[in-house]
Amino acid sequence: METAQTLGDREYSAVREGGAGLIDLSSRGRILVSGADAVMFLNGLITNDMKTLAMNSWMPAVFPNVQGRLLAATRIIHRADGFLIDTEAATHETVLKLLERFTLAGDFQVTDLTSETVTLSLQGRTSAEIIGEVFGAASAGIERDRVVTAQLASGAETTIIRATHTSEDGFDLFVNTPGAESLRDLLTQAGAKSIGEDTFETLRLEAGIARYGVDMDESNVVTKTNLDDAVSFTKGCYVGQEIIARIKYRGHVAKKLTGLILAGEAGLERGVKIFSVEDQEIGRVTSFTFSPKLTRTIALGYVKYDYLAPGTKVRVLANDRHIVGEVAELPFIRGSWLTV
């Protein structure tokens, strides 16, 4: 009988060692926005520039508040039926409420598709081969900011984007619930290995990807959270723009999210303090895991600006003992997403 440890090792290897893992991301929220005023209203709410988002393309975007603090990190997918907003489960209701305020202000419709749809993600070096086998070469070759719509033999329509959650090459697939089981079967038959939540958590931390409610929340100014690719500094006004732009052009944040590599299998807890070698408190840990590939404990945490240089020596206080480590550049593992 396969143990949980052995299963986790197999799942991890499927993604990191040249195969492909299948991850169920259906807990994320999926909200469709449509109408003639959709671009105008959305552009006033998010950090990226909706006017540059062409049909059949996608981009990351942040919903900030008036203080420039993070309410939600999302992806906006421009489809024929409107703009599909994909958001983490923790921020689904927040985004929905932000959008619904404008439904009576103009031609702006908001439809929550979360319960009617499923999101599956393929992650790993052979993801493109599997997508090609199931959907054809055109779908497998899509560029990283593009969107393609393909159909299964069953007739189920699938929205496909190229995206990573693990630092490996990957694709996210959005399909209506009735077609999800057929899609899942086709992907596993083509060689994808199902990946559980624990393994996925290790993979996302190795990729240096922050998670809302764990590594970032409404207490963080957007520029602290390494979401620069979700911010346009050339677009017009939006909620929180003045503060976000001021930090960008007139200085820097006091602390920023970064990586830490610690000695061995360090036993940590969220929120433990980070110290400099001079014994100055310089930050706190937000999440951590043991990296099988690095054979070290890795962590994300907020560290003061003056200590952000990779290689800076630090100490973490855990269980009444100090664990030595150093600041690390993200991602911790530069997978196929960064090397292909």
mmCIF file of C-alpha atoms in Angstrom:
data_model
loop_
_atom_site.group_PDB
_atom_site.id
_atom_site.type_symbol
_atom_site.label_atom_id
_atom_site.label_comp_id
_atom_site.label_asym_id
_atom_site.label_seq_id
_atom_site.Cartn_x
_atom_site.Cartn_y
_atom_site.Cartn_z
ATOM 1 C CA MET A 1 0.000 0.000 0.000
ATOM 2 C CA GLU A 2 1.335 3.408 -1.023
ATOM 3 C CA THR A 3 2.080 5.736 1.894
ATOM 4 C CA ALA A 4 1.241 9.439 1.928
ATOM 5 C CA GLN A 5 4.965 10.212 1.765
ATOM 6 C CA THR A 6 5.480 8.004 -1.292
ATOM 7 C CA LEU A 7 2.428 9.471 -3.009
ATOM 8 C CA GLY A 8 3.672 12.989 -2.327
ATOM 9 C CA ASP A 9 7.102 12.111 -3.735
ATOM 10 C CA ARG A 10 5.523 10.756 -6.914
ATOM 11 C CA GLU A 11 3.322 13.820 -7.319
ATOM 12 C CA TYR A 12 6.273 16.148 -6.801
ATOM 13 C CA SER A 13 8.454 14.250 -9.263
ATOM 14 C CA ALA A 14 5.725 14.359 -11.915
ATOM 15 C CA VAL A 15 5.998 18.152 -11.992
ATOM 16 C CA ARG A 16 9.677 18.718 -11.212
ATOM 17 C CA GLU A 17 11.300 15.823 -13.068
ATOM 18 C CA GLY A 18 10.080 16.317 -16.624
ATOM 19 C CA GLY A 19 6.493 15.057 -16.511
ATOM 20 C CA ALA A 20 3.232 16.915 -15.896
ATOM 21 C CA GLY A 21 0.926 17.264 -12.924
ATOM 22 C CA LEU A 22 -2.820 17.934 -12.973
ATOM 23 C CA ILE A 23 -4.019 20.364 -10.292
ATOM 24 C CA ASP A 24 -7.648 21.154 -9.530
ATOM 25 C CA LEU A 25 -8.001 24.923 -9.067
ATOM 26 C CA SER A 26 -11.788 24.928 -8.974
ATOM 27 C CA SER A 27 -11.838 26.512 -5.509
ATOM 28 C CA ARG A 28 -10.794 29.759 -7.203
ATOM 29 C CA GLY A 29 -13.497 32.236 -8.163
ATOM 30 C CA ARG A 30 -14.587 32.829 -11.782
ATOM 31 C CA ILE A 31 -16.618 35.957 -12.523
ATOM 32 C CA LEU A 32 -17.726 37.052 -15.998
ATOM 33 C CA VAL A 33 -18.044 40.785 -16.682
ATOM 34 C CA SER A 34 -19.691 41.975 -19.896
ATOM 35 C CA GLY A 35 -21.400 45.005 -21.399
ATOM 36 C CA ALA A 36 -20.420 48.119 -23.320
ATOM 37 C CA ASP A 37 -19.144 49.842 -20.156
ATOM 38 C CA ALA A 38 -17.079 46.889 -18.890
ATOM 39 C CA VAL A 39 -13.699 48.289 -19.942
ATOM 40 C CA MET A 40 -14.414 51.716 -18.462
ATOM 41 C CA PHE A 41 -15.602 50.455 -15.093
ATOM 42 C CA LEU A 42 -12.914 47.780 -14.740
ATOM 43 C CA ASN A 43 -10.172 50.222 -15.703
ATOM 44 C CA GLY A 44 -11.104 52.390 -12.750
ATOM 45 C CA LEU A 45 -10.899 49.466 -10.325
ATOM 46 C CA ILE A 46 -7.722 47.604 -11.262
ATOM 47 C CA THR A 47 -4.009 48.350 -11.541
ATOM 48 C CA ASN A 48 -3.436 47.089 -15.079
ATOM 49 C CA ASP A 49 -4.628 48.751 -18.290
ATOM 50 C CA MET A 50 -7.833 47.227 -19.652
ATOM 51 C CA LYS A 51 -7.514 49.271 -22.847
ATOM 52 C CA THR A 52 -4.485 47.203 -23.858
ATOM 53 C CA LEU A 53 -6.216 43.843 -23.311
ATOM 54 C CA ALA A 54 -7.015 42.563 -26.805
ATOM 55 C CA MET A 55 -9.559 39.872 -27.568
ATOM 56 C CA ASN A 56 -8.212 36.383 -26.834
ATOM 57 C CA SER A 57 -5.530 37.623 -24.463
ATOM 58 C CA TRP A 58 -5.144 37.831 -20.685
ATOM 59 C CA MET A 59 -3.250 39.767 -18.063
ATOM 60 C CA PRO A 60 -2.693 39.849 -14.286
ATOM 61 C CA ALA A 61 -4.340 42.664 -12.354
ATOM 62 C CA VAL A 62 -4.809 43.810 -8.769
ATOM 63 C CA PHE A 63 -7.873 45.312 -7.107
ATOM 64 C CA PRO A 64 -6.483 47.876 -4.609
ATOM 65 C CA ASN A 65 -8.303 50.085 -2.120
ATOM 66 C CA VAL A 66 -7.943 53.872 -1.930
ATOM 67 C CA GLN A 67 -4.830 53.496 0.234
ATOM 68 C CA GLY A 68 -3.166 51.374 -2.462
ATOM 69 C CA ARG A 69 -3.522 48.238 -0.351
ATOM 70 C CA LEU A 70 -4.191 44.838 -1.824
ATOM 71 C CA LEU A 71 -7.787 43.606 -1.976
ATOM 72 C CA ALA A 72 -7.281 40.843 -4.563
ATOM 73 C CA ALA A 73 -4.759 39.587 -7.093
ATOM 74 C CA THR A 74 -6.539 38.340 -10.222
ATOM 75 C CA ARG A 75 -6.203 37.365 -13.840
ATOM 76 C CA ILE A 76 -8.473 38.928 -16.472
ATOM 77 C CA ILE A 77 -9.197 36.849 -19.572
ATOM 78 C CA HIS A 78 -10.720 38.585 -22.595
ATOM 79 C CA ARG A 79 -13.091 36.120 -24.273
ATOM 80 C CA ALA A 80 -15.799 36.555 -26.887
ATOM 81 C CA ASP A 81 -18.479 36.633 -24.156
ATOM 82 C CA GLY A 82 -16.715 39.240 -22.019
ATOM 83 C CA PHE A 83 -13.983 39.402 -19.388
ATOM 84 C CA LEU A 84 -13.501 36.344 -17.195
ATOM 85 C CA ILE A 85 -11.968 37.362 -13.871
ATOM 86 C CA ASP A 86 -10.123 34.535 -12.150
ATOM 87 C CA THR A 87 -9.404 35.146 -8.469
ATOM 88 C CA GLU A 88 -8.227 33.202 -5.446
ATOM 89 C CA ALA A 89 -10.884 31.580 -3.282
ATOM 90 C CA ALA A 90 -10.066 33.927 -0.395
ATOM 91 C CA THR A 91 -10.889 36.998 -2.488
ATOM 92 C CA HIS A 92 -13.806 35.684 -4.554
ATOM 93 C CA GLU A 93 -16.522 37.385 -2.500
ATOM 94 C CA THR A 94 -14.521 40.610 -2.225
ATOM 95 C CA VAL A 95 -14.153 40.917 -5.991
ATOM 96 C CA LEU A 96 -17.785 39.986 -6.588
ATOM 97 C CA LYS A 97 -19.003 42.705 -4.218
ATOM 98 C CA LEU A 98 -16.656 45.296 -5.741
ATOM 99 C CA LEU A 99 -18.050 44.563 -9.189
ATOM 100 C CA GLU A 100 -21.724 44.275 -8.295
ATOM 101 C CA ARG A 101 -21.793 47.891 -7.101
ATOM 102 C CA PHE A 102 -21.674 49.030 -10.731
ATOM 103 C CA THR A 103 -24.371 46.847 -12.261
ATOM 104 C CA LEU A 104 -26.952 49.644 -12.045
ATOM 105 C CA ALA A 105 -24.569 52.387 -13.161
ATOM 106 C CA GLY A 106 -24.450 51.496 -16.848
ATOM 107 C CA ASP A 107 -24.165 48.679 -19.364
ATOM 108 C CA PHE A 108 -22.223 46.444 -16.994
ATOM 109 C CA GLN A 109 -23.233 42.860 -16.236
ATOM 110 C CA VAL A 110 -21.637 40.625 -13.613
ATOM 111 C CA THR A 111 -22.194 36.849 -13.570
ATOM 112 C CA ASP A 112 -20.640 34.566 -10.988
ATOM 113 C CA LEU A 113 -19.660 31.393 -12.875
ATOM 114 C CA THR A 114 -17.785 29.741 -10.004
ATOM 115 C CA SER A 115 -20.340 27.020 -9.271
ATOM 116 C CA GLU A 116 -20.942 26.342 -12.966
ATOM 117 C CA THR A 117 -17.331 25.956 -14.051
ATOM 118 C CA VAL A 118 -14.126 24.103 -13.205
ATOM 119 C CA THR A 119 -10.478 25.168 -13.488
ATOM 120 C CA LEU A 120 -7.794 22.549 -14.067
ATOM 121 C CA SER A 121 -4.089 23.267 -14.398
ATOM 122 C CA LEU A 122 -1.379 21.249 -16.101
ATOM 123 C CA GLN A 123 2.112 21.953 -14.726
ATOM 124 C CA GLY A 124 5.374 20.463 -15.919
ATOM 125 C CA ARG A 125 7.729 20.216 -18.857
ATOM 126 C CA THR A 126 5.478 17.848 -20.855
ATOM 127 C CA SER A 127 2.320 19.942 -20.376
ATOM 128 C CA ALA A 128 2.448 21.198 -23.958
ATOM 129 C CA GLU A 129 2.690 17.642 -25.302
ATOM 130 C CA ILE A 130 -0.411 16.627 -23.344
ATOM 131 C CA ILE A 131 -2.353 19.710 -24.464
ATOM 132 C CA GLY A 132 -1.335 18.926 -28.038
ATOM 133 C CA GLU A 133 -2.576 15.347 -27.742
ATOM 134 C CA VAL A 134 -5.939 16.396 -26.289
ATOM 135 C CA PHE A 135 -6.615 19.654 -28.155
ATOM 136 C CA GLY A 136 -4.159 19.853 -31.064
ATOM 137 C CA ALA A 137 -0.952 21.681 -31.904
ATOM 138 C CA ALA A 138 -2.522 25.151 -32.094
ATOM 139 C CA SER A 139 -3.610 24.994 -28.464
ATOM 140 C CA ALA A 140 -0.259 23.584 -27.324
ATOM 141 C CA GLY A 141 1.642 26.416 -28.978
ATOM 142 C CA ILE A 142 -0.220 29.424 -27.592
ATOM 143 C CA GLU A 143 1.867 32.351 -26.394
ATOM 144 C CA ARG A 144 1.939 33.214 -22.707
ATOM 145 C CA ASP A 145 -0.415 36.192 -22.878
ATOM 146 C CA ARG A 146 -2.891 34.646 -25.304
ATOM 147 C CA VAL A 147 -6.158 32.725 -24.944
ATOM 148 C CA VAL A 148 -7.527 29.937 -27.111
ATOM 149 C CA THR A 149 -10.940 28.283 -27.086
ATOM 150 C CA ALA A 150 -11.035 24.602 -28.022
ATOM 151 C CA GLN A 151 -13.622 21.850 -27.998
ATOM 152 C CA LEU A 152 -13.449 18.307 -26.748
ATOM 153 C CA ALA A 153 -14.946 15.482 -28.757
ATOM 154 C CA SER A 154 -17.855 15.582 -26.294
ATOM 155 C CA GLY A 155 -18.546 19.161 -27.386
ATOM 156 C CA ALA A 156 -17.383 20.745 -24.111
ATOM 157 C CA GLU A 157 -15.842 24.161 -24.833
ATOM 158 C CA THR A 158 -12.609 24.876 -22.982
ATOM 159 C CA THR A 159 -10.815 28.189 -22.462
ATOM 160 C CA ILE A 160 -7.041 27.635 -22.365
ATOM 161 C CA ILE A 161 -4.290 29.996 -21.221
ATOM 162 C CA ARG A 162 -0.603 29.343 -20.736
ATOM 163 C CA ALA A 163 0.248 29.965 -17.087
ATOM 164 C CA THR A 164 2.514 28.751 -14.309
ATOM 165 C CA HIS A 165 1.834 28.144 -10.618
ATOM 166 C CA THR A 166 5.002 26.125 -10.046
ATOM 167 C CA SER A 167 7.799 27.763 -12.095
ATOM 168 C CA GLU A 168 7.282 24.975 -14.642
ATOM 169 C CA ASP A 169 5.622 25.346 -18.026
ATOM 170 C CA GLY A 170 1.876 25.037 -17.734
ATOM 171 C CA PHE A 171 -1.672 25.624 -18.938
ATOM 172 C CA ASP A 172 -4.882 26.544 -17.122
ATOM 173 C CA LEU A 173 -8.134 25.204 -18.526
ATOM 174 C CA PHE A 174 -11.599 26.603 -17.808
ATOM 175 C CA VAL A 175 -14.552 24.371 -18.649
ATOM 176 C CA ASN A 176 -18.224 24.129 -17.719
ATOM 177 C CA THR A 177 -18.844 21.578 -14.959
ATOM 178 C CA PRO A 178 -20.580 18.942 -17.165
ATOM 179 C CA GLY A 179 -17.446 18.643 -19.315
ATOM 180 C CA ALA A 180 -14.944 18.611 -16.466
ATOM 181 C CA GLU A 181 -14.832 14.874 -15.817
ATOM 182 C CA SER A 182 -14.274 14.093 -19.481
ATOM 183 C CA LEU A 183 -11.480 16.666 -19.647
ATOM 184 C CA ARG A 184 -9.841 15.317 -16.500
ATOM 185 C CA ASP A 185 -9.938 11.763 -17.893
ATOM 186 C CA LEU A 186 -8.405 12.814 -21.209
ATOM 187 C CA LEU A 187 -5.559 14.663 -19.515
ATOM 188 C CA THR A 188 -4.714 11.770 -17.173
ATOM 189 C CA GLN A 189 -4.925 9.262 -20.025
ATOM 190 C CA ALA A 190 -2.433 11.430 -21.912
ATOM 191 C CA GLY A 191 0.008 11.176 -19.007
ATOM 192 C CA ALA A 192 -0.864 13.835 -16.417
ATOM 193 C CA LYS A 193 -0.500 12.818 -12.766
ATOM 194 C CA SER A 194 -3.071 14.162 -10.280
ATOM 195 C CA ILE A 195 -1.470 16.461 -7.697
ATOM 196 C CA GLY A 196 -2.793 16.923 -4.154
ATOM 197 C CA GLU A 197 -2.980 20.122 -2.119
ATOM 198 C CA ASP A 198 0.084 19.427 0.029
ATOM 199 C CA THR A 199 2.324 18.850 -2.984
ATOM 200 C CA PHE A 200 0.898 21.890 -4.732
ATOM 201 C CA GLU A 201 1.685 24.027 -1.685
ATOM 202 C CA THR A 202 5.325 22.937 -1.827
ATOM 203 C CA LEU A 203 5.496 23.640 -5.562
ATOM 204 C CA ARG A 204 3.963 27.109 -5.308
ATOM 205 C CA LEU A 205 6.360 28.071 -2.517
ATOM 206 C CA GLU A 206 9.344 26.857 -4.544
ATOM 207 C CA ALA A 207 8.008 29.106 -7.328
ATOM 208 C CA GLY A 208 7.894 32.035 -4.909
ATOM 209 C CA ILE A 209 4.201 32.706 -5.552
ATOM 210 C CA ALA A 210 2.377 34.538 -2.785
ATOM 211 C CA ARG A 211 -1.034 33.372 -1.581
ATOM 212 C CA TYR A 212 -3.733 35.759 -0.402
ATOM 213 C CA GLY A 213 -4.585 35.413 3.262
ATOM 214 C CA VAL A 214 -1.219 33.752 3.892
ATOM 215 C CA ASP A 215 1.555 35.849 2.314
ATOM 216 C CA MET A 216 -0.416 38.973 1.478
ATOM 217 C CA ASP A 217 -3.641 40.684 2.474
ATOM 218 C CA GLU A 218 -5.326 44.068 2.823
ATOM 219 C CA SER A 219 -2.623 45.268 5.216
ATOM 220 C CA ASN A 220 -0.040 45.190 2.390
ATOM 221 C CA VAL A 221 0.531 47.995 -0.100
ATOM 222 C CA VAL A 222 0.512 46.460 -3.588
ATOM 223 C CA THR A 223 4.169 47.308 -4.227
ATOM 224 C CA LYS A 224 5.294 45.185 -1.240
ATOM 225 C CA THR A 225 3.970 41.959 -2.745
ATOM 226 C CA ASN A 226 6.031 41.396 -5.936
ATOM 227 C CA LEU A 227 3.015 41.934 -8.201
ATOM 228 C CA ASP A 228 4.703 44.512 -10.446
ATOM 229 C CA ASP A 229 3.630 42.673 -13.617
ATOM 230 C CA ALA A 230 0.015 43.346 -12.582
ATOM 231 C CA VAL A 231 0.503 47.127 -12.434
ATOM 232 C CA SER A 232 0.527 49.620 -15.307
ATOM 233 C CA PHE A 233 2.352 52.828 -14.457
ATOM 234 C CA THR A 234 1.240 54.557 -17.670
ATOM 235 C CA LYS A 235 -2.565 54.171 -17.563
ATOM 236 C CA GLY A 236 -5.043 56.742 -16.316
ATOM 237 C CA CYS A 237 -6.612 57.060 -12.898
ATOM 238 C CA TYR A 238 -7.756 54.091 -10.839
ATOM 239 C CA VAL A 239 -8.481 53.452 -7.183
ATOM 240 C CA GLY A 240 -5.260 53.747 -5.161
ATOM 241 C CA GLN A 241 -3.130 54.899 -8.112
ATOM 242 C CA GLU A 242 -1.614 57.963 -6.414
ATOM 243 C CA ILE A 243 -0.066 56.014 -3.551
ATOM 244 C CA ILE A 244 1.129 53.129 -5.729
ATOM 245 C CA ALA A 245 2.748 55.522 -8.228
ATOM 246 C CA ARG A 246 4.311 57.666 -5.478
ATOM 247 C CA ILE A 247 6.068 54.646 -3.979
ATOM 248 C CA LYS A 248 7.286 53.583 -7.427
ATOM 249 C CA TYR A 249 8.755 56.930 -8.455
ATOM 250 C CA ARG A 250 9.669 58.684 -5.208
ATOM 251 C CA GLY A 251 11.140 55.969 -3.043
ATOM 252 C CA HIS A 252 10.549 52.391 -1.952
ATOM 253 C CA VAL A 253 8.531 50.359 0.517
ATOM 254 C CA ALA A 254 9.907 49.812 3.999
ATOM 255 C CA LYS A 255 9.580 46.033 3.637
ATOM 256 C CA LYS A 256 9.048 43.692 0.717
ATOM 257 C CA LEU A 257 8.118 40.058 0.240
ATOM 258 C CA THR A 258 11.192 37.942 -0.460
ATOM 259 C CA GLY A 259 12.550 34.421 -0.159
ATOM 260 C CA LEU A 260 14.575 32.823 2.612
ATOM 261 C CA ILE A 261 16.608 29.620 2.524
ATOM 262 C CA LEU A 262 17.185 28.094 5.968
ATOM 263 C CA ALA A 263 19.349 25.301 7.272
ATOM 264 C CA GLY A 264 17.959 21.753 7.052
ATOM 265 C CA GLU A 265 14.384 20.878 7.987
ATOM 266 C CA ALA A 266 13.743 23.867 10.215
ATOM 267 C CA GLY A 267 10.574 23.643 12.277
ATOM 268 C CA LEU A 268 8.854 26.992 11.769
ATOM 269 C CA GLU A 269 5.536 28.678 12.416
ATOM 270 C CA ARG A 270 3.866 31.444 10.461
ATOM 271 C CA GLY A 271 4.704 34.859 11.800
ATOM 272 C CA VAL A 272 8.055 33.981 13.380
ATOM 273 C CA LYS A 273 10.484 36.887 13.468
ATOM 274 C CA ILE A 274 13.459 37.347 11.173
ATOM 275 C CA PHE A 275 16.657 38.911 12.548
ATOM 276 C CA SER A 276 19.821 40.274 11.009
ATOM 277 C CA VAL A 277 23.223 38.952 12.059
ATOM 278 C CA GLU A 278 23.453 42.089 14.234
ATOM 279 C CA ASP A 279 20.357 40.842 16.088
ATOM 280 C CA GLN A 280 18.057 43.525 14.664
ATOM 281 C CA GLU A 281 14.477 42.461 13.992
ATOM 282 C CA ILE A 282 14.012 42.898 10.224
ATOM 283 C CA GLY A 283 10.872 40.986 9.280
ATOM 284 C CA ARG A 284 8.583 38.003 9.695
ATOM 285 C CA VAL A 285 7.894 34.692 7.945
ATOM 286 C CA THR A 286 4.544 34.256 6.166
ATOM 287 C CA SER A 287 4.800 30.675 4.840
ATOM 288 C CA PHE A 288 7.357 27.895 4.577
ATOM 289 C CA THR A 289 7.982 24.332 3.422
ATOM 290 C CA PHE A 290 10.755 21.804 2.982
ATOM 291 C CA SER A 291 11.978 21.768 -0.617
ATOM 292 C CA PRO A 292 12.765 18.230 -1.813
ATOM 293 C CA LYS A 293 14.858 19.569 -4.694
ATOM 294 C CA LEU A 294 16.907 21.972 -2.577
ATOM 295 C CA THR A 295 16.863 19.701 0.512
ATOM 296 C CA ARG A 296 16.468 22.845 2.594
ATOM 297 C CA THR A 297 13.641 24.687 4.307
ATOM 298 C CA ILE A 298 12.422 27.619 2.236
ATOM 299 C CA ALA A 299 10.160 30.448 3.338
ATOM 300 C CA LEU A 300 8.476 33.601 2.144
ATOM 301 C CA GLY A 301 8.526 36.620 4.380
ATOM 302 C CA TYR A 302 8.588 40.389 4.589
ATOM 303 C CA VAL A 303 12.076 41.799 5.097
ATOM 304 C CA LYS A 304 13.243 45.382 5.564
ATOM 305 C CA TYR A 305 14.484 47.067 2.398
ATOM 306 C CA ASP A 306 18.133 47.330 3.481
ATOM 307 C CA TYR A 307 18.362 43.536 3.887
ATOM 308 C CA LEU A 308 16.757 42.419 0.615
ATOM 309 C CA ALA A 309 19.942 41.659 -1.326
ATOM 310 C CA PRO A 310 20.191 37.924 -2.177
ATOM 311 C CA GLY A 311 22.745 36.226 0.047
ATOM 312 C CA THR A 312 22.165 38.508 3.028
ATOM 313 C CA LYS A 313 22.634 36.392 6.161
ATOM 314 C CA VAL A 314 19.678 36.193 8.540
ATOM 315 C CA ARG A 315 18.467 34.260 11.540
ATOM 316 C CA VAL A 316 14.938 33.090 12.298
ATOM 317 C CA LEU A 317 13.756 32.521 15.850
ATOM 318 C CA ALA A 318 11.757 29.292 16.052
ATOM 319 C CA ASN A 319 10.999 27.112 19.084
ATOM 320 C CA ASP A 320 13.382 29.161 21.228
ATOM 321 C CA ARG A 321 16.323 28.561 18.933
ATOM 322 C CA HIS A 322 17.906 30.550 16.129
ATOM 323 C CA ILE A 323 18.017 29.012 12.660
ATOM 324 C CA VAL A 324 20.565 30.447 10.263
ATOM 325 C CA GLY A 325 19.745 31.230 6.671
ATOM 326 C CA GLU A 326 19.972 33.812 3.930
ATOM 327 C CA VAL A 327 17.798 35.943 1.698
ATOM 328 C CA ALA A 328 17.138 34.287 -1.665
ATOM 329 C CA GLU A 329 16.065 35.545 -5.068
ATOM 330 C CA LEU A 330 12.660 34.319 -6.213
ATOM 331 C CA PRO A 331 11.731 31.879 -7.560
ATOM 332 C CA PHE A 332 13.706 29.423 -5.464
ATOM 333 C CA ILE A 333 13.655 26.939 -8.362
ATOM 334 C CA ARG A 334 13.954 28.169 -11.935
ATOM 335 C CA GLY A 335 11.863 25.540 -13.682
ATOM 336 C CA SER A 336 10.982 25.020 -17.329
ATOM 337 C CA TRP A 337 8.781 28.151 -17.388
ATOM 338 C CA LEU A 338 11.965 30.209 -17.136
ATOM 339 C CA THR A 339 14.237 28.000 -19.211
ATOM 340 C CA VAL A 340 12.146 27.181 -22.305
#
